[in-house]
Short mmCIF file of N, CA and C in Angstrom, two decimals:
data_model
loop_
_atom_site.label_atom_id
_atom_site.label_comp_id
_atom_site.label_asym_id
_atom_site.label_seq_id
_atom_site.Cartn_x
_atom_site.Cartn_y
_atom_site.Cartn_z
N MET A 1335 -18.89 -10.56 -3.98
CA MET A 1335 -18.53 -9.94 -2.89
C MET A 1335 -20.15 -9.35 -2.47
N PRO A 1336 -19.95 -9.09 -0.95
CA PRO A 1336 -21.50 -8.75 -0.90
C PRO A 1336 -21.75 -7.32 -0.89
N ALA A 1337 -22.49 -6.79 -1.35
CA ALA A 1337 -23.15 -5.14 -1.74
C ALA A 1337 -22.34 -4.44 -0.36
N ASN A 1338 -22.38 -4.69 0.62
CA ASN A 1338 -21.79 -3.86 1.65
C ASN A 1338 -20.84 -5.01 2.52
N PRO A 1339 -19.40 -4.76 2.31
CA PRO A 1339 -18.59 -5.64 3.17
C PRO A 1339 -18.94 -5.45 4.79
N ILE A 1340 -18.70 -6.63 5.21
CA ILE A 1340 -18.36 -6.59 6.91
C ILE A 1340 -17.35 -6.31 7.19
N VAL A 1341 -17.32 -4.89 7.90
CA VAL A 1341 -16.09 -4.38 8.91
C VAL A 1341 -16.21 -4.32 9.73
N PRO A 1342 -15.61 -5.13 10.21
CA PRO A 1342 -14.97 -5.04 11.92
C PRO A 1342 -15.37 -3.70 12.10
N GLU A 1343 -16.23 -3.36 13.66
CA GLU A 1343 -15.82 -1.57 14.24
C GLU A 1343 -14.51 -1.28 14.79
N ASP A 1344 -14.08 -2.55 15.37
CA ASP A 1344 -11.89 -1.89 15.17
C ASP A 1344 -11.47 -1.59 14.26
N LEU A 1345 -11.73 -2.38 13.38
CA LEU A 1345 -11.07 -1.43 11.97
C LEU A 1345 -11.42 -0.68 11.16
N ARG A 1346 -12.57 -0.37 11.54
CA ARG A 1346 -13.33 0.68 10.65
C ARG A 1346 -12.75 1.52 11.44
N THR A 1347 -12.43 1.54 12.93
CA THR A 1347 -12.17 2.92 13.46
C THR A 1347 -10.65 3.09 13.30
N ARG A 1348 -10.03 2.00 13.23
CA ARG A 1348 -8.66 2.15 12.91
C ARG A 1348 -8.29 2.93 11.60
N LEU A 1349 -8.82 2.35 10.48
CA LEU A 1349 -9.06 3.15 9.65
C LEU A 1349 -9.38 4.68 9.30
N SER A 1350 -10.29 5.10 9.79
CA SER A 1350 -10.51 5.78 9.85
C SER A 1350 -9.37 7.26 10.47
N ARG A 1351 -7.97 6.35 11.01
CA ARG A 1351 -7.32 7.30 11.64
C ARG A 1351 -6.05 7.58 10.66
N ILE A 1352 -6.36 6.38 9.70
CA ILE A 1352 -4.99 6.58 8.70
C ILE A 1352 -4.82 7.87 7.86
N ARG A 1353 -3.27 8.30 8.10
CA ARG A 1353 -3.21 9.78 7.27
C ARG A 1353 -1.82 9.20 6.16
N GLY A 1354 -1.61 7.77 6.36
CA GLY A 1354 -0.37 7.89 5.55
C GLY A 1354 -0.41 6.48 5.09
N ILE A 1355 -0.08 6.08 4.14
CA ILE A 1355 0.46 4.76 3.45
C ILE A 1355 1.86 4.62 3.20
N ILE A 1356 2.14 3.37 3.49
CA ILE A 1356 3.49 2.85 3.06
C ILE A 1356 3.71 1.49 2.97
N LEU A 1357 4.39 1.26 1.40
CA LEU A 1357 3.93 0.16 0.75
C LEU A 1357 5.01 -0.43 0.41
N ASP A 1358 5.18 -1.70 0.30
CA ASP A 1358 6.66 -2.38 -0.49
C ASP A 1358 6.16 -2.25 -1.90
N VAL A 1359 7.27 -2.58 -2.72
CA VAL A 1359 7.27 -2.40 -4.31
C VAL A 1359 6.89 -4.30 -4.67
N ASP A 1360 7.66 -4.91 -4.65
CA ASP A 1360 7.54 -6.15 -5.26
C ASP A 1360 6.83 -6.81 -4.49
N GLY A 1361 5.80 -7.63 -5.55
CA GLY A 1361 4.95 -8.19 -4.59
C GLY A 1361 3.78 -7.51 -4.52
N VAL A 1362 3.60 -6.29 -4.20
CA VAL A 1362 2.35 -5.32 -4.00
C VAL A 1362 1.76 -4.54 -5.40
N LEU A 1363 2.65 -3.60 -5.08
CA LEU A 1363 2.64 -2.97 -6.40
C LEU A 1363 2.81 -3.63 -7.94
N THR A 1364 3.46 -4.53 -7.82
CA THR A 1364 3.56 -5.79 -8.92
C THR A 1364 3.48 -7.24 -8.62
N ASP A 1365 3.34 -7.91 -9.36
CA ASP A 1365 2.58 -9.25 -9.04
C ASP A 1365 4.21 -10.14 -8.65
N GLY A 1366 5.13 -9.43 -8.34
CA GLY A 1366 6.56 -9.96 -7.63
C GLY A 1366 7.70 -10.74 -8.56
N SER A 1367 6.73 -10.72 -9.87
CA SER A 1367 7.67 -11.46 -10.77
C SER A 1367 8.98 -10.07 -11.13
N MET A 1368 10.36 -10.85 -11.32
CA MET A 1368 11.55 -10.02 -11.18
C MET A 1368 11.99 -10.55 -12.92
N THR A 1369 12.02 -9.48 -14.15
CA THR A 1369 11.95 -10.13 -15.43
C THR A 1369 13.26 -9.02 -15.72
N PHE A 1370 14.84 -9.19 -16.42
CA PHE A 1370 15.38 -8.68 -16.63
C PHE A 1370 15.80 -9.13 -18.69
N ASP A 1371 16.15 -8.14 -19.12
CA ASP A 1371 16.24 -8.01 -20.85
C ASP A 1371 17.88 -8.96 -20.58
N GLU A 1372 18.07 -9.20 -21.74
CA GLU A 1372 19.71 -9.47 -22.55
C GLU A 1372 20.82 -8.47 -22.00
N ASN A 1373 20.17 -7.38 -21.50
CA ASN A 1373 21.39 -6.36 -21.11
C ASN A 1373 21.24 -6.43 -19.82
N GLY A 1374 20.10 -7.46 -18.47
CA GLY A 1374 20.45 -7.20 -17.56
C GLY A 1374 19.65 -5.68 -16.74
N ARG A 1375 18.68 -5.23 -17.88
CA ARG A 1375 18.39 -4.27 -17.67
C ARG A 1375 16.52 -4.53 -16.83
N GLU A 1376 16.39 -4.13 -15.64
CA GLU A 1376 15.16 -5.27 -15.07
C GLU A 1376 13.74 -4.20 -15.77
N TRP A 1377 13.20 -4.82 -16.02
CA TRP A 1377 11.61 -4.83 -16.20
C TRP A 1377 10.29 -5.01 -15.08
N LYS A 1378 9.63 -4.40 -14.79
CA LYS A 1378 8.62 -4.46 -13.93
C LYS A 1378 7.23 -3.90 -14.75
N THR A 1379 6.17 -4.45 -14.22
CA THR A 1379 5.13 -4.10 -14.51
C THR A 1379 3.93 -3.65 -13.54
N PHE A 1380 3.42 -2.68 -13.40
CA PHE A 1380 2.70 -2.08 -12.44
C PHE A 1380 1.20 -1.89 -13.34
N ASP A 1381 0.40 -2.12 -12.44
CA ASP A 1381 -1.48 -2.34 -12.56
C ASP A 1381 -1.70 -0.57 -12.73
N VAL A 1382 -2.22 0.27 -14.19
CA VAL A 1382 -2.65 1.40 -14.10
C VAL A 1382 -3.96 1.75 -12.86
N LYS A 1383 -4.44 0.44 -12.83
CA LYS A 1383 -5.77 0.89 -11.72
C LYS A 1383 -4.97 1.28 -10.04
N ASP A 1384 -3.94 0.62 -9.87
CA ASP A 1384 -3.62 1.32 -8.65
C ASP A 1384 -2.87 2.35 -8.84
N GLY A 1385 -2.28 2.87 -9.94
CA GLY A 1385 -1.54 3.83 -9.74
C GLY A 1385 -2.50 5.16 -9.90
N PHE A 1386 -4.02 4.86 -10.55
CA PHE A 1386 -5.27 5.76 -10.37
C PHE A 1386 -5.48 6.09 -8.84
N GLY A 1387 -5.51 4.45 -8.26
CA GLY A 1387 -5.85 4.75 -6.80
C GLY A 1387 -4.97 5.34 -6.03
N LEU A 1388 -3.72 5.29 -6.54
CA LEU A 1388 -2.98 6.07 -5.15
C LEU A 1388 -2.89 7.57 -5.69
N VAL A 1389 -2.97 7.67 -6.71
CA VAL A 1389 -3.59 9.56 -7.04
C VAL A 1389 -4.29 10.12 -6.52
N LEU A 1390 -5.47 9.25 -6.60
CA LEU A 1390 -6.91 9.58 -5.87
C LEU A 1390 -6.28 9.93 -4.40
N VAL A 1391 -5.82 8.86 -3.77
CA VAL A 1391 -5.41 8.64 -2.55
C VAL A 1391 -4.81 10.11 -2.30
N ARG A 1392 -3.38 10.15 -2.78
CA ARG A 1392 -2.54 11.23 -2.69
C ARG A 1392 -3.22 12.97 -2.96
N ASP A 1393 -4.01 13.12 -3.39
CA ASP A 1393 -4.69 14.31 -4.15
C ASP A 1393 -5.78 14.58 -2.79
N LEU A 1394 -6.17 13.43 -2.24
CA LEU A 1394 -7.12 13.65 -1.14
C LEU A 1394 -5.87 13.97 0.21
N GLY A 1395 -4.76 14.03 0.06
CA GLY A 1395 -3.72 14.39 0.51
C GLY A 1395 -3.40 13.50 2.25
N TYR A 1396 -3.41 12.05 2.15
CA TYR A 1396 -3.04 11.37 1.85
C TYR A 1396 -1.28 11.22 2.01
N LYS A 1397 -0.35 10.62 2.83
CA LYS A 1397 0.94 10.88 2.09
C LYS A 1397 1.21 9.18 2.06
N LEU A 1398 1.78 9.20 0.90
CA LEU A 1398 2.41 8.10 0.18
C LEU A 1398 3.91 7.97 0.58
N GLY A 1399 4.10 6.77 0.77
CA GLY A 1399 5.86 6.20 0.87
C GLY A 1399 6.18 4.71 0.33
N ILE A 1400 7.20 4.39 -0.38
CA ILE A 1400 7.52 3.79 -0.93
C ILE A 1400 9.51 3.06 0.09
N VAL A 1401 8.83 1.55 0.71
CA VAL A 1401 9.85 1.06 1.41
C VAL A 1401 10.27 0.00 0.86
N SER A 1402 11.18 -0.51 0.32
CA SER A 1402 11.91 -1.41 -1.08
C SER A 1402 12.97 -1.97 -0.33
N SER A 1403 13.36 -3.17 -0.01
CA SER A 1403 14.99 -3.48 -0.04
C SER A 1403 15.82 -3.26 -0.91
N ARG A 1404 15.09 -3.46 -2.37
CA ARG A 1404 15.93 -2.92 -3.72
C ARG A 1404 15.58 -2.18 -4.21
N THR A 1405 16.87 -1.65 -4.75
CA THR A 1405 16.98 -0.10 -5.48
C THR A 1405 16.48 -0.59 -7.09
N SER A 1406 15.95 0.08 -7.99
CA SER A 1406 15.07 -0.10 -8.80
C SER A 1406 15.02 1.43 -9.29
N LYS A 1407 15.81 1.61 -10.77
CA LYS A 1407 15.13 3.14 -11.48
C LYS A 1407 14.11 2.70 -12.08
N VAL A 1408 13.50 1.52 -12.15
CA VAL A 1408 11.93 1.59 -12.47
C VAL A 1408 10.67 2.10 -11.46
N VAL A 1409 11.12 1.68 -10.03
CA VAL A 1409 10.25 1.88 -9.32
C VAL A 1409 10.40 3.41 -9.07
N ALA A 1410 11.91 3.79 -9.14
CA ALA A 1410 11.95 5.39 -9.03
C ALA A 1410 11.29 6.56 -10.45
N HIS A 1411 11.32 5.87 -11.67
CA HIS A 1411 10.56 6.16 -12.50
C HIS A 1411 8.96 6.11 -12.23
N ARG A 1412 8.37 5.52 -11.67
CA ARG A 1412 7.38 4.55 -11.49
C ARG A 1412 6.79 5.79 -10.22
N CYS A 1413 7.31 6.18 -9.56
CA CYS A 1413 6.77 6.71 -8.11
C CYS A 1413 6.83 8.55 -8.93
N ALA A 1414 7.96 8.89 -9.56
CA ALA A 1414 7.78 10.37 -10.00
C ALA A 1414 6.54 10.34 -11.17
N GLU A 1415 6.25 9.58 -11.80
CA GLU A 1415 4.84 9.53 -12.50
C GLU A 1415 3.47 9.55 -11.80
N LEU A 1416 3.53 8.84 -10.32
CA LEU A 1416 2.91 9.01 -9.41
C LEU A 1416 3.04 10.49 -8.34
N LYS A 1417 3.91 11.16 -9.13
CA LYS A 1417 4.58 12.36 -7.96
C LYS A 1417 4.50 12.45 -6.58
N ILE A 1418 5.15 10.68 -6.29
CA ILE A 1418 5.74 10.59 -4.81
C ILE A 1418 6.85 11.43 -4.71
N PRO A 1419 6.92 12.30 -3.61
CA PRO A 1419 8.10 12.91 -3.35
C PRO A 1419 9.35 12.37 -3.38
N GLU A 1420 10.54 12.43 -4.26
CA GLU A 1420 11.58 11.57 -3.58
C GLU A 1420 12.23 11.32 -2.18
N GLU A 1421 12.05 12.01 -1.37
CA GLU A 1421 12.02 11.82 0.09
C GLU A 1421 11.14 11.15 0.61
N HIS A 1422 10.31 10.35 0.11
CA HIS A 1422 8.92 9.39 0.39
C HIS A 1422 9.33 8.00 -0.30
N ILE A 1423 10.25 8.43 -0.84
CA ILE A 1423 10.79 6.70 -1.60
C ILE A 1423 12.28 6.09 -1.05
N LEU A 1424 12.17 5.10 -0.59
CA LEU A 1424 12.80 4.81 0.14
C LEU A 1424 13.64 3.40 -0.04
N GLN A 1425 14.44 3.13 -1.34
CA GLN A 1425 14.87 2.35 -1.77
C GLN A 1425 16.05 1.44 -1.13
N GLY A 1426 16.65 0.46 -1.08
CA GLY A 1426 18.12 -0.29 -0.41
C GLY A 1426 17.73 -0.64 0.71
N GLU A 1427 16.60 -0.10 1.59
CA GLU A 1427 16.07 -0.50 2.91
C GLU A 1427 16.15 -1.84 3.56
N ARG A 1428 17.45 -2.24 4.21
CA ARG A 1428 17.62 -3.39 4.88
C ARG A 1428 16.59 -3.62 6.12
N ASP A 1429 16.40 -2.19 6.67
CA ASP A 1429 15.84 -2.29 8.44
C ASP A 1429 14.37 -1.43 7.92
N LYS A 1430 13.50 -2.14 7.43
CA LYS A 1430 12.09 -1.33 7.13
C LYS A 1430 11.34 -1.22 8.46
N VAL A 1431 11.81 -0.99 9.23
CA VAL A 1431 11.09 -0.64 10.37
C VAL A 1431 11.63 0.91 11.02
N ALA A 1432 12.94 0.30 10.89
CA ALA A 1432 13.52 1.91 10.47
C ALA A 1432 12.80 3.15 9.44
N ALA A 1433 13.09 2.07 8.29
CA ALA A 1433 12.44 3.49 6.99
C ALA A 1433 11.05 3.89 7.39
N PHE A 1434 9.88 2.82 7.98
CA PHE A 1434 8.57 3.35 8.56
C PHE A 1434 9.04 4.35 9.61
N ASP A 1435 9.85 4.10 10.51
CA ASP A 1435 9.86 5.13 11.40
C ASP A 1435 10.23 6.53 11.28
N LEU A 1436 10.71 6.57 9.82
CA LEU A 1436 11.92 7.08 9.53
C LEU A 1436 10.78 8.24 8.48
N LEU A 1437 9.68 7.42 8.15
CA LEU A 1437 9.03 8.51 7.29
C LEU A 1437 7.92 8.78 8.13
N ALA A 1438 7.12 8.38 8.84
CA ALA A 1438 6.61 8.77 10.01
C ALA A 1438 6.65 9.97 10.56
N LYS A 1439 8.01 9.88 10.99
CA LYS A 1439 8.92 11.43 11.18
C LYS A 1439 8.69 12.71 9.83
N ARG A 1440 8.59 12.18 9.52
CA ARG A 1440 9.00 13.25 8.54
C ARG A 1440 7.52 13.52 8.06
N TRP A 1441 6.73 12.92 7.92
CA TRP A 1441 5.26 12.91 8.18
C TRP A 1441 4.27 13.59 8.93
N GLY A 1442 5.15 13.68 9.88
CA GLY A 1442 4.59 14.10 11.31
C GLY A 1442 3.49 12.87 12.20
N LEU A 1443 3.67 11.94 11.49
CA LEU A 1443 2.53 11.03 12.18
C LEU A 1443 2.66 9.99 12.99
N ASP A 1444 2.23 9.62 13.33
CA ASP A 1444 2.21 8.26 14.43
C ASP A 1444 2.03 6.96 14.06
N ALA A 1445 2.63 6.04 14.24
CA ALA A 1445 2.41 5.06 13.55
C ALA A 1445 1.05 4.47 13.96
N PHE A 1446 0.08 4.64 14.60
CA PHE A 1446 -1.33 4.47 14.46
C PHE A 1446 -1.98 4.92 13.24
N GLU A 1447 -1.52 6.35 12.66
CA GLU A 1447 -1.98 6.62 11.13
C GLU A 1447 -1.35 6.23 10.30
N ILE A 1448 -0.82 5.48 10.29
CA ILE A 1448 -0.53 4.32 8.77
C ILE A 1448 -0.81 3.38 8.43
N LEU A 1449 -0.81 3.15 7.42
CA LEU A 1449 -1.31 2.06 6.97
C LEU A 1449 -0.42 1.29 5.93
N ALA A 1450 0.53 -0.12 6.31
CA ALA A 1450 1.24 -0.20 5.59
C ALA A 1450 1.14 -1.68 5.12
N ILE A 1451 1.51 -2.20 3.88
CA ILE A 1451 1.42 -2.88 2.81
C ILE A 1451 2.48 -3.73 2.60
N GLY A 1452 2.47 -4.78 2.96
CA GLY A 1452 3.88 -5.65 2.33
C GLY A 1452 3.51 -6.84 1.94
N ASP A 1453 4.20 -8.07 1.29
CA ASP A 1453 3.97 -9.47 1.30
C ASP A 1453 4.95 -10.40 1.41
N ASP A 1454 6.26 -10.13 2.16
CA ASP A 1454 7.34 -11.12 2.30
C ASP A 1454 7.84 -10.77 3.58
N LEU A 1455 8.70 -11.71 4.25
CA LEU A 1455 9.14 -11.11 5.61
C LEU A 1455 9.77 -10.33 6.09
N PRO A 1456 10.44 -9.35 4.97
CA PRO A 1456 11.36 -7.89 5.45
C PRO A 1456 10.39 -6.78 5.72
N ASP A 1457 9.09 -7.18 4.94
CA ASP A 1457 8.14 -6.27 5.50
C ASP A 1457 6.87 -6.31 7.04
N LEU A 1458 7.47 -7.81 7.78
CA LEU A 1458 6.67 -8.15 8.73
C LEU A 1458 7.00 -6.66 10.03
N GLY A 1459 7.95 -6.54 10.07
CA GLY A 1459 8.21 -5.57 11.44
C GLY A 1459 7.39 -4.15 10.67
N MET A 1460 7.29 -3.81 9.52
CA MET A 1460 6.56 -2.42 9.46
C MET A 1460 4.68 -2.60 9.55
N LEU A 1461 4.61 -4.12 9.25
CA LEU A 1461 3.19 -4.51 9.11
C LEU A 1461 2.37 -4.63 10.67
N ARG A 1462 3.51 -4.58 11.67
CA ARG A 1462 3.99 -4.98 13.08
C ARG A 1462 3.24 -3.63 13.89
N ARG A 1463 4.22 -2.78 13.02
CA ARG A 1463 4.11 -0.92 13.87
C ARG A 1463 3.19 -0.41 12.95
N ALA A 1464 2.31 -0.53 11.99
CA ALA A 1464 1.66 -0.27 11.57
C ALA A 1464 0.20 -0.40 12.39
N GLY A 1465 -0.66 1.20 11.89
CA GLY A 1465 -2.44 1.32 12.74
C GLY A 1465 -2.91 0.08 11.92
N VAL A 1466 -2.28 0.13 10.56
CA VAL A 1466 -3.08 -0.81 9.93
C VAL A 1466 -2.22 -1.66 8.72
N ALA A 1467 -2.45 -3.09 9.00
CA ALA A 1467 -1.48 -4.03 8.03
C ALA A 1467 -2.48 -4.34 6.81
N ALA A 1468 -2.18 -4.66 5.67
CA ALA A 1468 -2.60 -5.19 4.64
C ALA A 1468 -1.56 -5.90 3.88
N ALA A 1469 -2.12 -7.18 3.53
CA ALA A 1469 -1.40 -8.34 2.71
C ALA A 1469 -1.74 -9.07 1.67
N PRO A 1470 -0.95 -8.84 0.29
CA PRO A 1470 -1.81 -9.72 -0.61
C PRO A 1470 -2.10 -11.16 -0.04
N ALA A 1471 -2.87 -11.90 -0.62
CA ALA A 1471 -3.66 -12.95 -0.51
C ALA A 1471 -2.37 -14.20 -0.95
N ASP A 1472 -1.24 -13.40 -1.80
CA ASP A 1472 -0.23 -14.97 -1.85
C ASP A 1472 0.91 -14.55 -0.95
N ALA A 1473 1.11 -13.39 0.01
CA ALA A 1473 1.84 -13.42 0.75
C ALA A 1473 2.44 -14.22 1.79
N VAL A 1474 3.64 -14.03 2.25
CA VAL A 1474 4.07 -15.33 2.87
C VAL A 1474 3.32 -15.66 4.25
N GLY A 1475 3.01 -16.98 4.73
CA GLY A 1475 1.80 -17.02 5.82
C GLY A 1475 2.25 -16.16 7.00
N ILE A 1476 3.32 -15.95 7.49
CA ILE A 1476 3.56 -15.44 8.59
C ILE A 1476 2.91 -14.22 8.62
N VAL A 1477 3.62 -13.38 7.45
CA VAL A 1477 2.84 -12.16 6.78
C VAL A 1477 1.24 -11.90 6.91
N ARG A 1478 0.88 -12.75 5.96
CA ARG A 1478 -0.98 -12.58 6.27
C ARG A 1478 -1.37 -12.46 7.55
N GLU A 1479 -0.91 -13.41 8.26
CA GLU A 1479 -1.14 -13.45 9.73
C GLU A 1479 -1.45 -12.19 10.37
N ALA A 1480 0.17 -11.73 10.21
CA ALA A 1480 0.16 -9.98 10.49
C ALA A 1480 -1.34 -8.97 10.01
N ALA A 1481 -1.36 -9.51 9.42
CA ALA A 1481 -2.29 -8.45 8.29
C ALA A 1481 -4.20 -9.22 8.84
N SER A 1482 -4.19 -10.27 9.35
CA SER A 1482 -5.55 -10.49 9.71
C SER A 1482 -5.91 -9.81 10.21
N GLY A 1483 -7.17 -9.65 10.55
CA GLY A 1483 -7.70 -8.60 11.07
C GLY A 1483 -7.77 -7.32 10.65
N SER A 1484 -6.87 -7.27 9.55
CA SER A 1484 -6.64 -6.22 8.87
C SER A 1484 -7.27 -6.27 7.57
N LEU A 1485 -6.41 -6.19 6.89
CA LEU A 1485 -6.62 -6.26 5.06
C LEU A 1485 -5.89 -7.21 4.29
N ALA A 1486 -6.62 -8.19 3.88
CA ALA A 1486 -5.94 -9.06 2.83
C ALA A 1486 -6.45 -9.19 1.33
N PHE A 1487 -5.86 -9.11 0.58
CA PHE A 1487 -6.33 -8.56 -1.26
C PHE A 1487 -5.51 -9.68 -1.86
N SER A 1488 -6.53 -9.85 -2.75
CA SER A 1488 -5.33 -10.58 -4.23
C SER A 1488 -4.95 -10.02 -4.76
N ASN A 1489 -3.66 -9.84 -5.28
CA ASN A 1489 -2.88 -9.14 -6.42
C ASN A 1489 -2.71 -9.72 -7.52
N LEU A 1490 -3.17 -10.99 -7.93
CA LEU A 1490 -3.21 -11.55 -8.96
C LEU A 1490 -3.27 -10.77 -10.27
N ASN A 1491 -4.52 -10.42 -10.52
CA ASN A 1491 -4.73 -9.57 -11.99
C ASN A 1491 -5.20 -7.94 -11.19
N GLU A 1492 -5.42 -7.61 -10.02
CA GLU A 1492 -5.90 -6.30 -9.69
C GLU A 1492 -4.85 -5.75 -8.60
N GLY A 1493 -4.13 -6.14 -8.18
CA GLY A 1493 -2.97 -5.82 -7.60
C GLY A 1493 -3.59 -4.94 -6.55
N LEU A 1494 -2.81 -4.10 -5.79
CA LEU A 1494 -3.08 -3.43 -4.53
C LEU A 1494 -4.52 -2.22 -4.84
N GLY A 1495 -5.19 -2.33 -6.00
CA GLY A 1495 -6.36 -1.98 -6.23
C GLY A 1495 -7.32 -2.65 -5.56
N LYS A 1496 -7.37 -3.85 -4.73
CA LYS A 1496 -8.11 -4.70 -3.94
C LYS A 1496 -8.12 -3.58 -2.43
N VAL A 1497 -6.72 -3.36 -2.27
CA VAL A 1497 -6.74 -2.27 -1.20
C VAL A 1497 -7.11 -0.82 -1.46
N LEU A 1498 -6.85 -0.37 -2.80
CA LEU A 1498 -7.20 0.94 -3.23
C LEU A 1498 -8.75 1.05 -3.49
N ARG A 1499 -9.83 0.20 -3.46
CA ARG A 1499 -10.92 0.80 -3.90
C ARG A 1499 -12.05 -0.55 -2.99
N PHE A 1500 -11.81 -0.76 -2.12
CA PHE A 1500 -12.34 -1.12 -0.84
C PHE A 1500 -14.05 -0.84 -0.38
N GLY A 1501 -14.67 -1.07 -0.42
CA GLY A 1501 -16.11 -0.79 0.04
C GLY A 1501 -17.02 0.36 -0.50
N ALA A 1502 -16.75 0.25 -1.77
CA ALA A 1502 -17.41 1.53 -2.62
C ALA A 1502 -19.05 1.30 -2.29
N ASN A 1503 -19.69 0.18 -2.03
CA ASN A 1503 -21.02 0.19 -2.15
C ASN A 1503 -21.65 0.43 -0.12
N ASN A 1504 -20.59 0.42 0.64
CA ASN A 1504 -20.62 0.64 1.85
C ASN A 1504 -20.93 2.10 2.15
N SER A 1505 -21.97 2.16 2.68
CA SER A 1505 -22.63 3.55 2.87
C SER A 1505 -21.64 4.38 3.58
N GLU A 1506 -21.80 3.80 4.56
CA GLU A 1506 -20.42 4.32 5.85
C GLU A 1506 -19.13 4.45 5.46
N VAL A 1507 -18.88 3.54 4.22
CA VAL A 1507 -17.72 4.10 3.83
C VAL A 1507 -17.31 5.46 3.13
N ILE A 1508 -18.57 4.90 2.25
CA ILE A 1508 -18.64 6.28 0.99
C ILE A 1508 -18.47 7.58 2.02
N ASP A 1509 -19.01 7.81 2.78
CA ASP A 1509 -19.07 8.78 3.42
C ASP A 1509 -17.36 9.22 3.37
N ARG A 1510 -17.05 8.27 4.34
CA ARG A 1510 -15.41 8.74 4.65
C ARG A 1510 -14.70 8.24 3.18
N LEU A 1511 -14.95 7.88 2.12
CA LEU A 1511 -14.08 7.46 1.36
C LEU A 1511 -13.87 8.59 0.53
N LYS A 1512 -14.79 9.40 0.78
CA LYS A 1512 -14.34 10.47 -0.12
C LYS A 1512 -13.24 10.87 1.14
N TRP A 1513 -13.05 10.21 1.58
CA TRP A 1513 -11.67 10.24 2.68
C TRP A 1513 -10.56 9.53 2.23
N MET A 1514 -10.83 8.21 1.51
CA MET A 1514 -9.60 7.65 1.32
C MET A 1514 -9.98 7.65 -0.42
N ALA A 1515 -10.92 7.80 -1.20
CA ALA A 1515 -10.67 8.59 -2.41
C ALA A 1515 -10.99 6.87 -3.17
N SER A 1516 -11.15 5.74 -2.55
CA SER A 1516 -11.01 4.62 -3.42
C SER A 1516 -10.01 3.88 -2.35
N VAL A 1517 -10.02 4.22 -1.53
CA VAL A 1517 -8.75 3.66 -0.36
C VAL A 1517 -9.36 2.42 -0.07
N LEU A 1518 -9.24 1.25 -0.36
CA LEU A 1518 -9.98 -0.10 0.51
C LEU A 1518 -11.16 -0.34 -0.29
N ARG A 1519 -11.35 -0.23 -1.73
CA ARG A 1519 -12.81 -0.44 -1.89
C ARG A 1519 -13.08 -2.17 -2.73
N ARG A 1520 -11.77 -3.04 -3.19
CA ARG A 1520 -12.32 -4.57 -2.89
C ARG A 1520 -11.72 -5.25 -1.62
N VAL A 1521 -11.07 -4.81 -0.53
CA VAL A 1521 -9.91 -5.23 -0.02
C VAL A 1521 -10.81 -7.04 1.08
N LEU A 1522 -12.19 -6.95 1.04
CA LEU A 1522 -12.28 -7.89 2.04
C LEU A 1522 -12.96 -9.05 1.10
N ILE A 1523 -11.99 -9.80 0.69
CA ILE A 1523 -12.86 -11.01 -0.54
C ILE A 1523 -13.35 -12.14 0.08
#
């Protein structure tokens, strides 16, 4: 990664307006695997670095929300650990655009003030609605395209951390990154 990643001016401007982040779960906060034990209980693996990045961003005053088409007690538990308010965790959502709009309304934000991160077709509408869209490198092609010109990252070993730790060596970003505490440090691979 270059010492000073090149960030297009229009993206820099859009990022400077971000006040909230809406995330999908499977494939964004996890590697997308679904594991069940012999009793049918679900297991998920979350990266601790992602959690730390989310806590930093939350503590800077950014709104955090989860929009997932699945419902999982594991997700609810992880969100509680990260102190994401229950009313910002929308699970079992078939219409993610409506869920995106609901969170924007609850937060008092316009769509251009929200970064949306997703990896699969159900996320496409909210990515297109958001001011900035991000997707893992292994996202479905059309979803990656929706995030092109915005942010793409690898979630294989570092998960969302690629988004949450972008530009640590870019002085302009650092000034604003007390801004987003690490949000966006290793994005442009």
